[in-house]
């Protein structure tokens, strides 16, 4: 046992003195101490000379020594292997790593998320629907039967393969899908892309985005509609912004209104954005038409509700100072990079 201890002590001194400056040295180290014919193996061979009652202790000693030799070897490897070794000594390991550029959210998505998050504070949940719709969900159920003149309000893209299919002209179709589920009350927000056959210009495009809202319950009134939208406007555009409702017409609401806010560019004094009127229109709204409720098997005697729909691109243009709607869909990185990631 004593002989073993002495042997190990000697070996330790040798290990610590072994010069390792490059990978080849580390390999020589491994062969000398840890290899199949290495020093450690031969010391282990000595085990048979250790008296039986001391074997356990000797085994422990050897194991510890082996772990020590292996850790020294590993350290040599780490230091000398080409992947981690410095080339010469010119690498400064304290330099920060190369940064990974991350993408950022599209301005339309940002605007949409902002709108959604305000209504979420009031308990509105988000629902989505298909972009290719059937006639019933885009028109019929919304109180726009075939040949209804109001169908001309929106220039529709029809799908050639199936005359019953359209690219949805508004997110109001998702209202129908939500009501059809038959679960009441409904307090939903429905953001999405819509399509209209319009000439592409700086101010209009053949596709754009809307956020639709729908609230159906017992005793929902026009006062609830006004207060909800008023809350939205204050959160979105600030406490000082004024609101006005103008009577309007939508087949799916009665009464219907369009909501204007005081121009957030000029504060109501008149500027090119509000065409000198001091007001900008931001959404359409109204009380859900009883026919629409009936079309979705909801009893209009028991339930009432309001709905609204707004565009996303226009407020995004105003907020981010974008003068041409086409920029949103051209995917020019010089444009997109102007909206850095929010950290
Ligand atoms: N669907 C209308 C449009 O695209 C917007 C709209 C108006 C939606 C009134 C509504 C509403 O839900 O109640 O022009």
Short mmCIF file of C-alpha atoms and ligand atoms in Angstrom, two decimals:
data_model
loop_
_atom_site.label_atom_id
_atom_site.label_comp_id
_atom_site.label_asym_id
_atom_site.label_seq_id
_atom_site.Cartn_x
_atom_site.Cartn_y
_atom_site.Cartn_z
CA UNK A 1 0.00 0.00 0.00
CA UNK A 2 2.76 2.40 0.93
CA UNK A 3 4.57 1.48 -2.26
CA UNK A 4 1.45 2.33 -4.23
CA UNK A 5 1.15 5.71 -2.56
CA UNK A 6 4.73 6.50 -3.40
CA UNK A 7 4.27 5.45 -7.00
CA UNK A 8 1.24 7.70 -7.37
CA UNK A 9 3.02 10.66 -5.78
CA UNK A 10 5.84 10.25 -8.25
CA UNK A 11 3.44 9.98 -11.14
CA UNK A 12 1.66 13.13 -10.02
CA UNK A 13 4.91 15.09 -10.11
CA UNK A 14 5.58 13.74 -13.56
CA UNK A 15 2.10 14.65 -14.79
CA UNK A 16 2.39 18.18 -13.48
CA UNK A 17 5.77 18.66 -15.10
CA UNK A 18 4.82 17.17 -18.47
CA UNK A 19 5.20 19.93 -21.08
CA UNK A 20 2.13 20.37 -23.25
CA UNK A 21 2.22 23.22 -25.76
CA UNK A 22 0.30 21.87 -28.69
CA UNK A 23 -2.20 19.17 -29.60
CA UNK A 24 0.55 16.64 -30.36
CA UNK A 25 1.89 17.09 -26.83
CA UNK A 26 -1.54 16.47 -25.39
CA UNK A 27 -1.69 13.24 -27.34
CA UNK A 28 1.76 12.25 -26.03
CA UNK A 29 0.46 12.99 -22.55
CA UNK A 30 -2.53 10.72 -23.11
CA UNK A 31 -0.35 7.88 -24.38
CA UNK A 32 2.17 8.25 -21.57
CA UNK A 33 -0.34 8.32 -18.71
CA UNK A 34 -3.78 7.20 -19.88
CA UNK A 35 -3.08 4.93 -22.85
CA UNK A 36 -3.52 1.15 -22.85
CA UNK A 37 0.17 0.77 -22.16
CA UNK A 38 0.41 3.93 -20.09
CA UNK A 39 1.68 4.56 -16.59
CA UNK A 40 -1.73 4.35 -14.99
CA UNK A 41 -2.38 0.91 -16.45
CA UNK A 42 0.87 -0.40 -15.07
CA UNK A 43 0.15 1.02 -11.60
CA UNK A 44 -3.23 -0.69 -11.74
CA UNK A 45 -1.41 -3.91 -12.46
CA UNK A 46 0.17 -3.52 -9.04
CA UNK A 47 -3.23 -4.08 -7.44
CA UNK A 48 -2.63 -7.80 -7.32
CA UNK A 49 0.27 -7.22 -4.88
CA UNK A 50 -1.91 -5.26 -2.46
CA UNK A 51 -3.20 -7.37 0.44
CA UNK A 52 -6.88 -8.23 0.12
CA UNK A 53 -8.03 -6.15 3.13
CA UNK A 54 -6.47 -3.01 1.63
CA UNK A 55 -7.77 -3.48 -1.91
CA UNK A 56 -10.82 -1.35 -1.42
CA UNK A 57 -8.81 1.62 -0.19
CA UNK A 58 -6.27 1.12 -2.96
CA UNK A 59 -9.04 0.98 -5.57
CA UNK A 60 -10.42 4.28 -4.33
CA UNK A 61 -7.00 5.87 -4.43
CA UNK A 62 -6.46 4.72 -7.99
CA UNK A 63 -9.86 5.93 -9.13
CA UNK A 64 -9.24 9.37 -7.71
CA UNK A 65 -5.87 9.47 -9.36
CA UNK A 66 -7.30 8.45 -12.69
CA UNK A 67 -9.90 11.22 -12.49
CA UNK A 68 -7.12 13.70 -11.72
CA UNK A 69 -5.01 12.56 -14.71
CA UNK A 70 -8.05 12.73 -17.01
CA UNK A 71 -8.96 16.24 -15.94
CA UNK A 72 -5.42 17.44 -16.57
CA UNK A 73 -5.55 15.81 -20.00
CA UNK A 74 -8.90 17.49 -20.78
CA UNK A 75 -7.52 20.88 -19.77
CA UNK A 76 -4.54 20.37 -22.08
CA UNK A 77 -6.88 19.45 -24.90
CA UNK A 78 -9.11 22.47 -24.36
CA UNK A 79 -6.12 24.72 -24.37
CA UNK A 80 -4.43 23.33 -27.45
CA UNK A 81 -7.10 21.99 -29.80
CA UNK A 82 -7.54 24.16 -32.91
CA UNK A 83 -11.24 24.87 -32.44
CA UNK A 84 -10.82 26.58 -29.11
CA UNK A 85 -7.18 27.54 -29.13
CA UNK A 86 -6.28 31.08 -29.97
CA UNK A 87 -4.43 31.44 -33.23
CA UNK A 88 -1.10 32.61 -32.00
CA UNK A 89 -2.12 34.89 -29.18
CA UNK A 90 -3.91 37.50 -31.26
CA UNK A 91 -7.50 36.53 -30.33
CA UNK A 92 -9.10 38.65 -27.66
CA UNK A 93 -11.49 36.36 -25.85
CA UNK A 94 -13.09 39.21 -24.01
CA UNK A 95 -14.58 40.71 -27.19
CA UNK A 96 -18.39 40.51 -27.39
CA UNK A 97 -19.78 37.91 -29.80
CA UNK A 98 -21.06 38.76 -33.26
CA UNK A 99 -24.59 40.10 -32.89
CA UNK A 100 -27.42 38.26 -34.59
CA UNK A 101 -29.76 40.72 -36.30
CA UNK A 102 -33.37 39.89 -35.49
CA UNK A 103 -36.39 40.76 -37.59
CA UNK A 104 -39.07 43.21 -36.60
CA UNK A 105 -42.82 43.40 -36.80
CA UNK A 106 -44.44 44.80 -39.91
CA UNK A 107 -46.02 48.23 -39.28
CA UNK A 108 -49.45 46.89 -40.24
CA UNK A 109 -49.08 44.06 -37.72
CA UNK A 110 -47.98 46.55 -35.10
CA UNK A 111 -50.98 48.74 -35.70
CA UNK A 112 -53.31 45.73 -35.66
CA UNK A 113 -51.81 44.49 -32.39
CA UNK A 114 -52.23 47.92 -30.85
CA UNK A 115 -55.92 48.03 -31.80
CA UNK A 116 -56.47 44.49 -30.55
CA UNK A 117 -54.73 45.07 -27.24
CA UNK A 118 -56.99 48.03 -26.42
CA UNK A 119 -60.16 45.99 -26.92
CA UNK A 120 -58.65 43.09 -25.02
CA UNK A 121 -58.69 45.36 -21.96
CA UNK A 122 -62.47 45.37 -22.30
CA UNK A 123 -62.65 41.59 -22.52
CA UNK A 124 -62.82 41.15 -26.29
CA UNK A 125 -61.28 37.88 -27.51
CA UNK A 126 -59.77 37.37 -30.96
CA UNK A 127 -61.30 35.20 -33.71
CA UNK A 128 -60.23 34.55 -37.28
CA UNK A 129 -61.91 33.27 -40.41
CA UNK A 130 -61.02 32.18 -43.96
CA UNK A 131 -59.92 34.67 -46.62
CA UNK A 132 -61.79 32.76 -49.32
CA UNK A 133 -65.43 32.96 -48.30
CA UNK A 134 -68.71 31.67 -49.60
CA UNK A 135 -71.37 34.11 -50.72
CA UNK A 136 -73.48 33.43 -47.63
CA UNK A 137 -70.88 34.49 -45.08
CA UNK A 138 -69.58 37.47 -47.03
CA UNK A 139 -72.96 38.75 -48.21
CA UNK A 140 -76.14 36.71 -47.73
CA UNK A 141 -76.13 36.29 -43.98
CA UNK A 142 -75.12 39.93 -43.59
CA UNK A 143 -78.47 40.97 -44.99
CA UNK A 144 -77.15 41.37 -48.53
CA UNK A 145 -79.22 38.91 -50.59
CA UNK A 146 -78.39 38.26 -54.26
CA UNK A 147 -78.85 41.37 -56.45
CA UNK A 148 -78.98 43.66 -53.41
CA UNK A 149 -77.71 47.01 -54.68
CA UNK A 150 -75.40 47.42 -51.68
CA UNK A 151 -73.25 44.60 -53.04
CA UNK A 152 -71.85 47.25 -55.37
CA UNK A 153 -70.46 49.14 -52.38
CA UNK A 154 -67.50 46.78 -52.52
CA UNK A 155 -65.86 45.58 -55.75
CA UNK A 156 -65.62 41.87 -55.28
CA UNK A 157 -63.10 39.33 -56.54
CA UNK A 158 -64.88 36.12 -57.48
CA UNK A 159 -63.11 32.76 -57.55
CA UNK A 160 -63.27 31.31 -61.06
CA UNK A 161 -63.54 27.65 -60.08
CA UNK A 162 -66.61 28.19 -57.93
CA UNK A 163 -69.13 31.00 -58.52
CA UNK A 164 -70.17 30.74 -54.87
CA UNK A 165 -66.72 31.72 -53.62
CA UNK A 166 -65.28 35.20 -53.17
CA UNK A 167 -62.18 36.70 -51.65
CA UNK A 168 -63.77 38.21 -48.58
CA UNK A 169 -64.43 41.91 -49.05
CA UNK A 170 -64.61 42.59 -45.31
CA UNK A 171 -64.02 40.89 -41.99
CA UNK A 172 -67.77 41.10 -41.27
CA UNK A 173 -67.94 37.53 -42.59
CA UNK A 174 -66.21 36.38 -39.41
CA UNK A 175 -69.07 37.89 -37.38
CA UNK A 176 -71.38 35.39 -39.02
CA UNK A 177 -69.01 32.50 -38.33
CA UNK A 178 -68.85 33.46 -34.66
CA UNK A 179 -72.62 33.87 -34.31
CA UNK A 180 -73.26 30.56 -36.06
CA UNK A 181 -71.37 28.76 -33.32
CA UNK A 182 -74.39 29.48 -31.12
CA UNK A 183 -72.44 30.43 -28.02
CA UNK A 184 -73.67 33.60 -26.37
CA UNK A 185 -72.75 36.19 -25.26
CA UNK A 186 -70.14 37.09 -27.89
CA UNK A 187 -67.43 39.67 -27.37
CA UNK A 188 -65.03 39.19 -30.23
CA UNK A 189 -62.48 41.06 -32.25
CA UNK A 190 -61.78 39.81 -35.74
CA UNK A 191 -58.65 41.10 -37.44
CA UNK A 192 -57.77 40.00 -40.96
CA UNK A 193 -56.91 40.67 -44.57
CA UNK A 194 -59.62 41.64 -47.04
CA UNK A 195 -59.69 42.03 -50.82
CA UNK A 196 -61.33 44.45 -53.22
CA UNK A 197 -60.99 44.89 -56.92
CA UNK A 198 -59.64 48.41 -56.78
CA UNK A 199 -57.01 50.15 -58.83
CA UNK A 200 -53.73 50.08 -56.98
CA UNK A 201 -52.51 53.55 -56.09
CA UNK A 202 -50.85 55.44 -53.25
CA UNK A 203 -54.19 55.53 -51.42
CA UNK A 204 -55.89 52.26 -52.28
CA UNK A 205 -54.91 48.66 -52.87
CA UNK A 206 -56.55 45.41 -53.90
CA UNK A 207 -55.94 44.01 -50.43
CA UNK A 208 -55.73 45.59 -47.02
CA UNK A 209 -56.52 44.82 -43.38
CA UNK A 210 -59.49 45.39 -41.13
CA UNK A 211 -60.35 44.82 -37.51
CA UNK A 212 -63.97 43.92 -36.90
CA UNK A 213 -65.68 43.97 -33.52
CA UNK A 214 -68.85 42.26 -32.35
CA UNK A 215 -70.65 42.31 -29.03
CA UNK A 216 -73.90 40.36 -28.60
CA UNK A 217 -75.72 39.93 -25.31
CA UNK A 218 -79.03 40.73 -23.69
CA UNK A 219 -79.69 44.47 -23.51
CA UNK A 220 -76.69 45.73 -25.44
CA UNK A 221 -77.51 49.29 -26.49
CA UNK A 222 -76.20 52.02 -28.74
CA UNK A 223 -74.87 53.70 -25.59
CA UNK A 224 -72.61 50.65 -25.06
CA UNK A 225 -71.39 50.99 -28.64
CA UNK A 226 -70.54 54.65 -28.18
CA UNK A 227 -68.81 54.16 -24.85
CA UNK A 228 -66.75 51.22 -26.11
CA UNK A 229 -65.57 53.12 -29.17
CA UNK A 230 -64.97 56.24 -27.13
CA UNK A 231 -62.74 54.23 -24.79
CA UNK A 232 -60.86 52.89 -27.80
CA UNK A 233 -60.27 56.33 -29.26
CA UNK A 234 -59.00 57.75 -25.98
CA UNK A 235 -56.59 54.86 -25.49
CA UNK A 236 -55.41 55.03 -29.06
CA UNK A 237 -55.25 58.74 -29.79
CA UNK A 238 -55.25 60.40 -26.35
CA UNK A 239 -57.69 61.98 -23.92
CA UNK A 240 -58.21 65.20 -25.85
CA UNK A 241 -59.49 63.66 -29.03
CA UNK A 242 -63.16 64.35 -29.78
CA UNK A 243 -65.50 61.90 -31.44
CA UNK A 244 -68.53 62.35 -33.67
CA UNK A 245 -70.97 59.85 -35.09
CA UNK A 246 -72.53 60.47 -38.50
CA UNK A 247 -75.61 58.53 -39.58
CA UNK A 248 -74.70 56.09 -42.34
CA UNK A 249 -75.88 52.96 -44.07
CA UNK A 250 -74.67 49.37 -43.84
CA UNK A 251 -77.05 46.53 -44.69
CA UNK A 252 -75.94 44.52 -41.64
CA UNK A 253 -76.56 47.22 -39.01
CA UNK A 254 -79.53 49.37 -38.09
CA UNK A 255 -79.05 52.11 -37.13
CA UNK A 256 -75.62 52.53 -38.72
CA UNK A 257 -73.02 55.20 -38.22
CA UNK A 258 -69.58 56.25 -39.23
CA UNK A 259 -67.30 57.53 -36.54
CA UNK A 260 -64.94 60.46 -37.01
CA UNK A 261 -62.32 61.75 -34.63
CA UNK A 262 -60.74 65.18 -34.51
CA UNK A 263 -57.74 65.11 -36.81
CA UNK A 264 -54.77 63.89 -34.84
CA UNK A 265 -52.37 65.66 -37.19
CA UNK A 266 -53.71 69.21 -36.89
CA UNK A 267 -55.84 68.77 -33.75
CA UNK A 268 -58.96 69.90 -35.62
CA UNK A 269 -57.64 73.11 -37.18
CA UNK A 270 -57.70 71.73 -40.70
CA UNK A 271 -54.83 70.22 -42.73
CA UNK A 272 -54.32 68.16 -45.92
CA UNK A 273 -54.87 64.87 -44.04
CA UNK A 274 -58.36 65.84 -42.89
CA UNK A 275 -58.93 67.80 -46.10
CA UNK A 276 -59.28 70.96 -44.01
CA UNK A 277 -62.37 69.59 -42.25
CA UNK A 278 -60.70 68.97 -38.88
CA UNK A 279 -62.18 65.44 -38.77
CA UNK A 280 -61.01 62.03 -39.99
CA UNK A 281 -63.26 59.04 -40.46
CA UNK A 282 -61.94 55.94 -38.73
CA UNK A 283 -64.67 53.31 -38.68
CA UNK A 284 -68.15 52.10 -39.54
CA UNK A 285 -70.46 50.73 -36.87
CA UNK A 286 -74.02 50.09 -35.82
CA UNK A 287 -76.49 47.87 -34.03
CA UNK A 288 -76.54 44.39 -35.55
CA UNK A 289 -79.57 44.13 -37.88
CA UNK A 290 -82.29 41.75 -36.59
CA UNK A 291 -82.16 39.91 -39.94
CA UNK A 292 -78.48 39.14 -39.37
CA UNK A 293 -79.23 37.75 -35.91
CA UNK A 294 -82.06 35.65 -37.33
CA UNK A 295 -79.78 34.35 -40.08
CA UNK A 296 -77.54 32.99 -37.35
CA UNK A 297 -80.38 31.52 -35.27
CA UNK A 298 -80.16 34.20 -32.60
CA UNK A 299 -83.46 35.54 -31.27
CA UNK A 300 -83.52 39.33 -31.87
CA UNK A 301 -86.26 39.69 -29.26
CA UNK A 302 -83.87 38.44 -26.61
CA UNK A 303 -80.48 39.51 -27.86
CA UNK A 304 -79.10 42.71 -29.29
CA UNK A 305 -75.59 43.70 -30.21
CA UNK A 306 -73.29 46.14 -31.87
CA UNK A 307 -70.61 45.74 -34.49
CA UNK A 308 -67.89 47.87 -35.94
CA UNK A 309 -65.22 47.59 -38.56
CA UNK A 310 -62.11 49.66 -39.17
CA UNK A 311 -59.20 49.68 -41.57
CA UNK A 312 -55.66 49.16 -40.30
CA UNK A 313 -53.54 50.69 -43.07
CA UNK A 314 -54.92 54.22 -42.84
CA UNK A 315 -54.19 54.75 -39.12
CA UNK A 316 -50.81 53.04 -39.66
CA UNK A 317 -49.99 55.50 -42.46
CA UNK A 318 -50.89 58.41 -40.24
CA UNK A 319 -49.08 57.08 -37.21
CA UNK A 320 -45.85 56.20 -38.99
CA UNK A 321 -45.94 58.98 -41.59
CA UNK A 322 -46.18 56.61 -44.56
CA UNK A 323 -47.35 58.46 -47.66
CA UNK A 324 -47.86 55.52 -50.04
CA UNK A 325 -50.02 52.51 -49.21
CA UNK A 326 -48.09 50.32 -51.65
CA UNK A 327 -45.02 50.42 -49.42
CA UNK A 328 -46.79 48.13 -46.96
CA UNK A 329 -46.89 45.23 -49.38
CA UNK A 330 -43.75 45.65 -51.47
CA UNK A 331 -41.48 44.11 -48.85
CA UNK A 332 -38.69 46.55 -49.55
CA UNK A 333 -36.25 46.03 -46.70
CA UNK A 334 -35.22 49.69 -46.82
CA UNK A 335 -38.79 50.48 -45.79
CA UNK A 336 -39.16 47.65 -43.31
CA UNK A 337 -35.87 48.45 -41.57
CA UNK A 338 -37.33 51.78 -40.54
CA UNK A 339 -39.45 49.87 -38.05
CA UNK A 340 -36.84 48.37 -35.76
CA UNK A 341 -37.64 45.56 -33.37
CA UNK A 342 -39.27 46.71 -30.15
CA UNK A 343 -37.15 45.41 -27.30
N1 LIG B 1 -67.83 45.94 -43.33
C1 LIG B 1 -67.75 47.38 -43.46
C2 LIG B 1 -66.79 47.72 -44.56
O1 LIG B 1 -65.97 46.91 -44.91
C3 LIG B 1 -67.28 47.99 -42.18
C4 LIG B 1 -68.28 47.83 -41.10
C5 LIG B 1 -69.29 48.78 -40.92
C6 LIG B 1 -68.26 46.73 -40.26
C7 LIG B 1 -70.21 48.66 -39.93
C8 LIG B 1 -69.21 46.60 -39.26
C9 LIG B 1 -70.18 47.58 -39.10
O2 LIG B 1 -69.23 45.56 -38.44
O3 LIG B 1 -71.09 47.44 -38.12
O4 LIG B 1 -66.82 48.81 -45.05
#
